[in-house]
JSON list of C-alpha atoms in Angstrom, two decimals:
[
{"chain": "A", "resi": 1, "resn": "UNK", "atom": "CA", "xyz": [105.85, 92.36, 81.42]},
{"chain": "A", "resi": 2, "resn": "UNK", "atom": "CA", "xyz": [108.87, 93.00, 79.21]},
{"chain": "A", "resi": 3, "resn": "UNK", "atom": "CA", "xyz": [108.89, 96.00, 76.95]},
{"chain": "A", "resi": 4, "resn": "UNK", "atom": "CA", "xyz": [110.55, 96.40, 73.60]},
{"chain": "A", "resi": 5, "resn": "UNK", "atom": "CA", "xyz": [113.72, 98.51, 73.72]},
{"chain": "A", "resi": 6, "resn": "UNK", "atom": "CA", "xyz": [112.23, 100.63, 70.94]},
{"chain": "A", "resi": 7, "resn": "UNK", "atom": "CA", "xyz": [109.46, 101.69, 73.36]},
{"chain": "A", "resi": 8, "resn": "UNK", "atom": "CA", "xyz": [111.88, 103.13, 75.88]},
{"chain": "A", "resi": 9, "resn": "UNK", "atom": "CA", "xyz": [114.03, 104.58, 73.08]},
{"chain": "A", "resi": 10, "resn": "UNK", "atom": "CA", "xyz": [111.00, 106.50, 71.73]},
{"chain": "A", "resi": 11, "resn": "UNK", "atom": "CA", "xyz": [110.04, 107.68, 75.23]},
{"chain": "A", "resi": 12, "resn": "UNK", "atom": "CA", "xyz": [113.54, 108.89, 76.11]},
{"chain": "A", "resi": 13, "resn": "UNK", "atom": "CA", "xyz": [113.96, 110.69, 72.78]},
{"chain": "A", "resi": 14, "resn": "UNK", "atom": "CA", "xyz": [110.53, 112.31, 73.15]},
{"chain": "A", "resi": 15, "resn": "UNK", "atom": "CA", "xyz": [111.28, 113.42, 76.72]},
{"chain": "A", "resi": 16, "resn": "UNK", "atom": "CA", "xyz": [114.99, 114.41, 76.43]},
{"chain": "A", "resi": 17, "resn": "UNK", "atom": "CA", "xyz": [115.71, 114.77, 72.72]},
{"chain": "A", "resi": 18, "resn": "UNK", "atom": "CA", "xyz": [119.37, 114.53, 71.79]},
{"chain": "A", "resi": 19, "resn": "UNK", "atom": "CA", "xyz": [120.47, 114.37, 75.42]},
{"chain": "A", "resi": 20, "resn": "UNK", "atom": "CA", "xyz": [119.98, 110.57, 75.18]},
{"chain": "A", "resi": 21, "resn": "UNK", "atom": "CA", "xyz": [121.60, 108.64, 72.33]},
{"chain": "A", "resi": 22, "resn": "UNK", "atom": "CA", "xyz": [120.61, 105.05, 71.54]},
{"chain": "A", "resi": 23, "resn": "UNK", "atom": "CA", "xyz": [123.13, 102.55, 70.15]},
{"chain": "A", "resi": 24, "resn": "UNK", "atom": "CA", "xyz": [123.83, 98.84, 69.83]},
{"chain": "A", "resi": 25, "resn": "UNK", "atom": "CA", "xyz": [127.25, 97.35, 70.33]},
{"chain": "A", "resi": 26, "resn": "UNK", "atom": "CA", "xyz": [128.84, 94.56, 68.34]},
{"chain": "A", "resi": 27, "resn": "UNK", "atom": "CA", "xyz": [127.22, 91.93, 70.56]},
{"chain": "A", "resi": 28, "resn": "UNK", "atom": "CA", "xyz": [123.83, 93.42, 69.65]},
{"chain": "A", "resi": 29, "resn": "UNK", "atom": "CA", "xyz": [123.27, 94.72, 73.18]},
{"chain": "A", "resi": 30, "resn": "UNK", "atom": "CA", "xyz": [121.26, 97.92, 73.40]},
{"chain": "A", "resi": 31, "resn": "UNK", "atom": "CA", "xyz": [122.38, 100.85, 75.49]},
{"chain": "A", "resi": 32, "resn": "UNK", "atom": "CA", "xyz": [121.84, 104.57, 75.91]},
{"chain": "A", "resi": 33, "resn": "UNK", "atom": "CA", "xyz": [124.45, 107.34, 76.23]},
{"chain": "A", "resi": 34, "resn": "UNK", "atom": "CA", "xyz": [123.35, 110.14, 78.51]},
{"chain": "A", "resi": 35, "resn": "UNK", "atom": "CA", "xyz": [124.49, 113.72, 78.25]},
{"chain": "A", "resi": 36, "resn": "UNK", "atom": "CA", "xyz": [126.03, 114.37, 81.73]},
{"chain": "A", "resi": 37, "resn": "UNK", "atom": "CA", "xyz": [124.01, 117.54, 82.25]},
{"chain": "A", "resi": 38, "resn": "UNK", "atom": "CA", "xyz": [120.81, 115.46, 82.05]},
{"chain": "A", "resi": 39, "resn": "UNK", "atom": "CA", "xyz": [122.03, 112.64, 84.29]},
{"chain": "A", "resi": 40, "resn": "UNK", "atom": "CA", "xyz": [119.70, 113.17, 87.24]},
{"chain": "A", "resi": 41, "resn": "UNK", "atom": "CA", "xyz": [116.68, 113.97, 85.05]},
{"chain": "A", "resi": 42, "resn": "UNK", "atom": "CA", "xyz": [117.03, 110.76, 83.03]},
{"chain": "A", "resi": 43, "resn": "UNK", "atom": "CA", "xyz": [117.60, 108.55, 86.10]},
{"chain": "A", "resi": 44, "resn": "UNK", "atom": "CA", "xyz": [114.65, 110.13, 87.94]},
{"chain": "A", "resi": 45, "resn": "UNK", "atom": "CA", "xyz": [112.45, 109.62, 84.88]},
{"chain": "A", "resi": 46, "resn": "UNK", "atom": "CA", "xyz": [113.43, 105.94, 84.61]},
{"chain": "A", "resi": 47, "resn": "UNK", "atom": "CA", "xyz": [112.94, 105.38, 88.33]},
{"chain": "A", "resi": 48, "resn": "UNK", "atom": "CA", "xyz": [109.63, 107.21, 88.93]},
{"chain": "A", "resi": 49, "resn": "UNK", "atom": "CA", "xyz": [107.81, 106.92, 85.57]},
{"chain": "A", "resi": 50, "resn": "UNK", "atom": "CA", "xyz": [105.06, 104.31, 86.00]},
{"chain": "A", "resi": 51, "resn": "UNK", "atom": "CA", "xyz": [105.77, 102.77, 82.59]},
{"chain": "A", "resi": 52, "resn": "UNK", "atom": "CA", "xyz": [109.39, 101.86, 83.48]},
{"chain": "A", "resi": 53, "resn": "UNK", "atom": "CA", "xyz": [110.06, 101.69, 87.24]},
{"chain": "A", "resi": 54, "resn": "UNK", "atom": "CA", "xyz": [113.77, 100.95, 87.00]},
{"chain": "A", "resi": 55, "resn": "UNK", "atom": "CA", "xyz": [114.07, 100.64, 90.78]},
{"chain": "A", "resi": 56, "resn": "UNK", "atom": "CA", "xyz": [117.29, 98.62, 91.12]},
{"chain": "A", "resi": 57, "resn": "UNK", "atom": "CA", "xyz": [120.86, 99.60, 90.37]},
{"chain": "A", "resi": 58, "resn": "UNK", "atom": "CA", "xyz": [122.63, 96.30, 89.71]},
{"chain": "A", "resi": 59, "resn": "UNK", "atom": "CA", "xyz": [126.13, 97.50, 88.90]},
{"chain": "A", "resi": 60, "resn": "UNK", "atom": "CA", "xyz": [128.36, 100.43, 87.93]},
{"chain": "A", "resi": 61, "resn": "UNK", "atom": "CA", "xyz": [131.57, 99.92, 85.99]},
{"chain": "A", "resi": 62, "resn": "UNK", "atom": "CA", "xyz": [134.04, 102.11, 84.16]},
{"chain": "A", "resi": 63, "resn": "UNK", "atom": "CA", "xyz": [134.14, 101.39, 80.46]},
{"chain": "A", "resi": 64, "resn": "UNK", "atom": "CA", "xyz": [136.90, 102.40, 78.10]},
{"chain": "A", "resi": 65, "resn": "UNK", "atom": "CA", "xyz": [135.67, 102.79, 74.51]},
{"chain": "A", "resi": 66, "resn": "UNK", "atom": "CA", "xyz": [138.62, 103.85, 72.32]},
{"chain": "A", "resi": 67, "resn": "UNK", "atom": "CA", "xyz": [137.52, 105.70, 69.23]},
{"chain": "A", "resi": 68, "resn": "UNK", "atom": "CA", "xyz": [133.94, 106.19, 70.43]},
{"chain": "A", "resi": 69, "resn": "UNK", "atom": "CA", "xyz": [133.12, 109.82, 69.65]},
{"chain": "A", "resi": 70, "resn": "UNK", "atom": "CA", "xyz": [130.48, 110.29, 72.37]},
{"chain": "A", "resi": 71, "resn": "UNK", "atom": "CA", "xyz": [132.18, 108.61, 75.31]},
{"chain": "A", "resi": 72, "resn": "UNK", "atom": "CA", "xyz": [135.75, 107.40, 75.26]},
{"chain": "A", "resi": 73, "resn": "UNK", "atom": "CA", "xyz": [135.43, 106.84, 79.02]},
{"chain": "A", "resi": 74, "resn": "UNK", "atom": "CA", "xyz": [132.05, 106.18, 80.61]},
{"chain": "A", "resi": 75, "resn": "UNK", "atom": "CA", "xyz": [130.40, 104.90, 83.71]},
{"chain": "A", "resi": 76, "resn": "UNK", "atom": "CA", "xyz": [128.09, 102.07, 82.73]},
{"chain": "A", "resi": 77, "resn": "UNK", "atom": "CA", "xyz": [124.99, 101.79, 84.91]},
{"chain": "A", "resi": 78, "resn": "UNK", "atom": "CA", "xyz": [123.05, 98.50, 84.87]},
{"chain": "A", "resi": 79, "resn": "UNK", "atom": "CA", "xyz": [119.44, 99.13, 85.93]},
{"chain": "A", "resi": 80, "resn": "UNK", "atom": "CA", "xyz": [116.62, 96.68, 86.34]},
{"chain": "A", "resi": 81, "resn": "UNK", "atom": "CA", "xyz": [112.92, 96.77, 87.17]},
{"chain": "A", "resi": 82, "resn": "UNK", "atom": "CA", "xyz": [111.68, 94.26, 89.75]},
{"chain": "A", "resi": 83, "resn": "UNK", "atom": "CA", "xyz": [108.09, 94.98, 88.78]},
{"chain": "A", "resi": 84, "resn": "UNK", "atom": "CA", "xyz": [108.46, 94.53, 85.00]},
{"chain": "A", "resi": 85, "resn": "UNK", "atom": "CA", "xyz": [111.56, 92.24, 84.98]},
{"chain": "A", "resi": 86, "resn": "UNK", "atom": "CA", "xyz": [113.37, 94.53, 82.52]},
{"chain": "A", "resi": 87, "resn": "UNK", "atom": "CA", "xyz": [117.01, 95.46, 82.31]},
{"chain": "A", "resi": 88, "resn": "UNK", "atom": "CA", "xyz": [118.65, 98.58, 80.90]},
{"chain": "A", "resi": 89, "resn": "UNK", "atom": "CA", "xyz": [122.18, 99.76, 80.33]},
{"chain": "A", "resi": 90, "resn": "UNK", "atom": "CA", "xyz": [123.09, 103.48, 80.48]},
{"chain": "A", "resi": 91, "resn": "UNK", "atom": "CA", "xyz": [126.44, 105.00, 79.69]},
{"chain": "A", "resi": 92, "resn": "UNK", "atom": "CA", "xyz": [127.46, 108.29, 81.29]},
{"chain": "A", "resi": 93, "resn": "UNK", "atom": "CA", "xyz": [130.54, 109.89, 79.72]},
{"chain": "A", "resi": 94, "resn": "UNK", "atom": "CA", "xyz": [133.25, 111.03, 82.12]},
{"chain": "A", "resi": 95, "resn": "UNK", "atom": "CA", "xyz": [136.34, 113.17, 81.46]},
{"chain": "A", "resi": 96, "resn": "UNK", "atom": "CA", "xyz": [139.69, 112.18, 82.84]},
{"chain": "A", "resi": 97, "resn": "UNK", "atom": "CA", "xyz": [141.90, 113.06, 84.67]},
{"chain": "A", "resi": 98, "resn": "UNK", "atom": "CA", "xyz": [139.33, 114.53, 87.07]},
{"chain": "A", "resi": 99, "resn": "UNK", "atom": "CA", "xyz": [135.99, 112.72, 86.45]},
{"chain": "A", "resi": 100, "resn": "UNK", "atom": "CA", "xyz": [132.99, 114.29, 88.21]},
{"chain": "A", "resi": 101, "resn": "UNK", "atom": "CA", "xyz": [129.36, 113.12, 88.11]},
{"chain": "A", "resi": 102, "resn": "UNK", "atom": "CA", "xyz": [126.29, 113.34, 90.33]},
{"chain": "A", "resi": 103, "resn": "UNK", "atom": "CA", "xyz": [125.72, 110.71, 92.91]},
{"chain": "A", "resi": 104, "resn": "UNK", "atom": "CA", "xyz": [122.65, 108.49, 92.58]},
{"chain": "A", "resi": 105, "resn": "UNK", "atom": "CA", "xyz": [122.62, 107.60, 96.30]},
{"chain": "A", "resi": 106, "resn": "UNK", "atom": "CA", "xyz": [119.36, 109.51, 96.80]},
{"chain": "A", "resi": 107, "resn": "UNK", "atom": "CA", "xyz": [117.68, 107.38, 94.14]},
{"chain": "A", "resi": 108, "resn": "UNK", "atom": "CA", "xyz": [119.18, 103.89, 94.65]},
{"chain": "A", "resi": 109, "resn": "UNK", "atom": "CA", "xyz": [120.22, 102.14, 97.89]},
{"chain": "A", "resi": 110, "resn": "UNK", "atom": "CA", "xyz": [123.13, 100.31, 96.23]},
{"chain": "A", "resi": 111, "resn": "UNK", "atom": "CA", "xyz": [124.57, 103.39, 94.58]},
{"chain": "A", "resi": 112, "resn": "UNK", "atom": "CA", "xyz": [126.67, 104.45, 97.54]},
{"chain": "A", "resi": 113, "resn": "UNK", "atom": "CA", "xyz": [128.56, 101.13, 97.55]},
{"chain": "A", "resi": 114, "resn": "UNK", "atom": "CA", "xyz": [129.29, 101.30, 93.82]},
{"chain": "A", "resi": 115, "resn": "UNK", "atom": "CA", "xyz": [130.24, 104.98, 93.99]},
{"chain": "A", "resi": 116, "resn": "UNK", "atom": "CA", "xyz": [132.71, 104.34, 96.86]},
{"chain": "A", "resi": 117, "resn": "UNK", "atom": "CA", "xyz": [134.34, 101.64, 94.73]},
{"chain": "A", "resi": 118, "resn": "UNK", "atom": "CA", "xyz": [134.57, 103.89, 91.66]},
{"chain": "A", "resi": 119, "resn": "UNK", "atom": "CA", "xyz": [135.98, 106.71, 93.78]},
{"chain": "A", "resi": 120, "resn": "UNK", "atom": "CA", "xyz": [138.65, 104.60, 95.44]},
{"chain": "A", "resi": 121, "resn": "UNK", "atom": "CA", "xyz": [139.80, 102.78, 92.28]},
{"chain": "A", "resi": 122, "resn": "UNK", "atom": "CA", "xyz": [139.35, 105.42, 89.56]},
{"chain": "A", "resi": 123, "resn": "UNK", "atom": "CA", "xyz": [139.15, 108.66, 91.58]},
{"chain": "A", "resi": 124, "resn": "UNK", "atom": "CA", "xyz": [135.67, 109.47, 90.22]},
{"chain": "A", "resi": 125, "resn": "UNK", "atom": "CA", "xyz": [134.16, 112.28, 92.27]},
{"chain": "A", "resi": 126, "resn": "UNK", "atom": "CA", "xyz": [130.41, 111.89, 93.03]},
{"chain": "A", "resi": 127, "resn": "UNK", "atom": "CA", "xyz": [128.67, 115.11, 93.98]},
{"chain": "A", "resi": 128, "resn": "UNK", "atom": "CA", "xyz": [125.46, 114.85, 95.98]},
{"chain": "A", "resi": 129, "resn": "UNK", "atom": "CA", "xyz": [122.87, 117.28, 94.69]},
{"chain": "A", "resi": 130, "resn": "UNK", "atom": "CA", "xyz": [120.75, 118.29, 97.67]},
{"chain": "A", "resi": 131, "resn": "UNK", "atom": "CA", "xyz": [117.05, 117.61, 97.35]},
{"chain": "A", "resi": 132, "resn": "UNK", "atom": "CA", "xyz": [114.36, 120.12, 98.32]},
{"chain": "A", "resi": 133, "resn": "UNK", "atom": "CA", "xyz": [113.55, 117.99, 101.33]},
{"chain": "A", "resi": 134, "resn": "UNK", "atom": "CA", "xyz": [117.14, 117.90, 102.58]},
{"chain": "A", "resi": 135, "resn": "UNK", "atom": "CA", "xyz": [117.42, 121.69, 102.15]},
{"chain": "A", "resi": 136, "resn": "UNK", "atom": "CA", "xyz": [114.12, 122.14, 104.11]},
{"chain": "A", "resi": 137, "resn": "UNK", "atom": "CA", "xyz": [115.36, 119.74, 106.83]},
{"chain": "A", "resi": 138, "resn": "UNK", "atom": "CA", "xyz": [118.64, 121.67, 107.10]},
{"chain": "A", "resi": 139, "resn": "UNK", "atom": "CA", "xyz": [116.80, 125.02, 107.45]},
{"chain": "A", "resi": 140, "resn": "UNK", "atom": "CA", "xyz": [114.47, 123.53, 110.03]},
{"chain": "A", "resi": 141, "resn": "UNK", "atom": "CA", "xyz": [117.42, 122.11, 112.05]},
{"chain": "A", "resi": 142, "resn": "UNK", "atom": "CA", "xyz": [119.26, 125.46, 112.02]},
{"chain": "A", "resi": 143, "resn": "UNK", "atom": "CA", "xyz": [116.13, 127.20, 113.34]},
{"chain": "A", "resi": 144, "resn": "UNK", "atom": "CA", "xyz": [115.85, 124.97, 116.39]}
]
């Protein structure tokens, strides 16, 4: 079941407000620019929300967009949903010379491979934000 891009646009704007900006490029492809401070929230929403289920990370590339006010440099994430057969493109602005973003390796199996590639080629640093479960597991291990 394919959804209309306007449906997800409305849902993202309702949930995150101006932290997510919708745009279309010259080839008429739709994409969303994510405020970096909302990165994990937006990706978790798209992964776990029953209406979307974007459960596959297909690719991550660095995009250079000269003259683009919101993101001159950005990581472009290609997501897809196996259940609904939908695709989505998200742009996450990064600042050079020392780009830092959160890792998505806890959400997507393929993220680690893409992140290693981005780190080795472009020196993008991916920080892993510990989950509550990993913090609990660490405390439990230190008590034994």
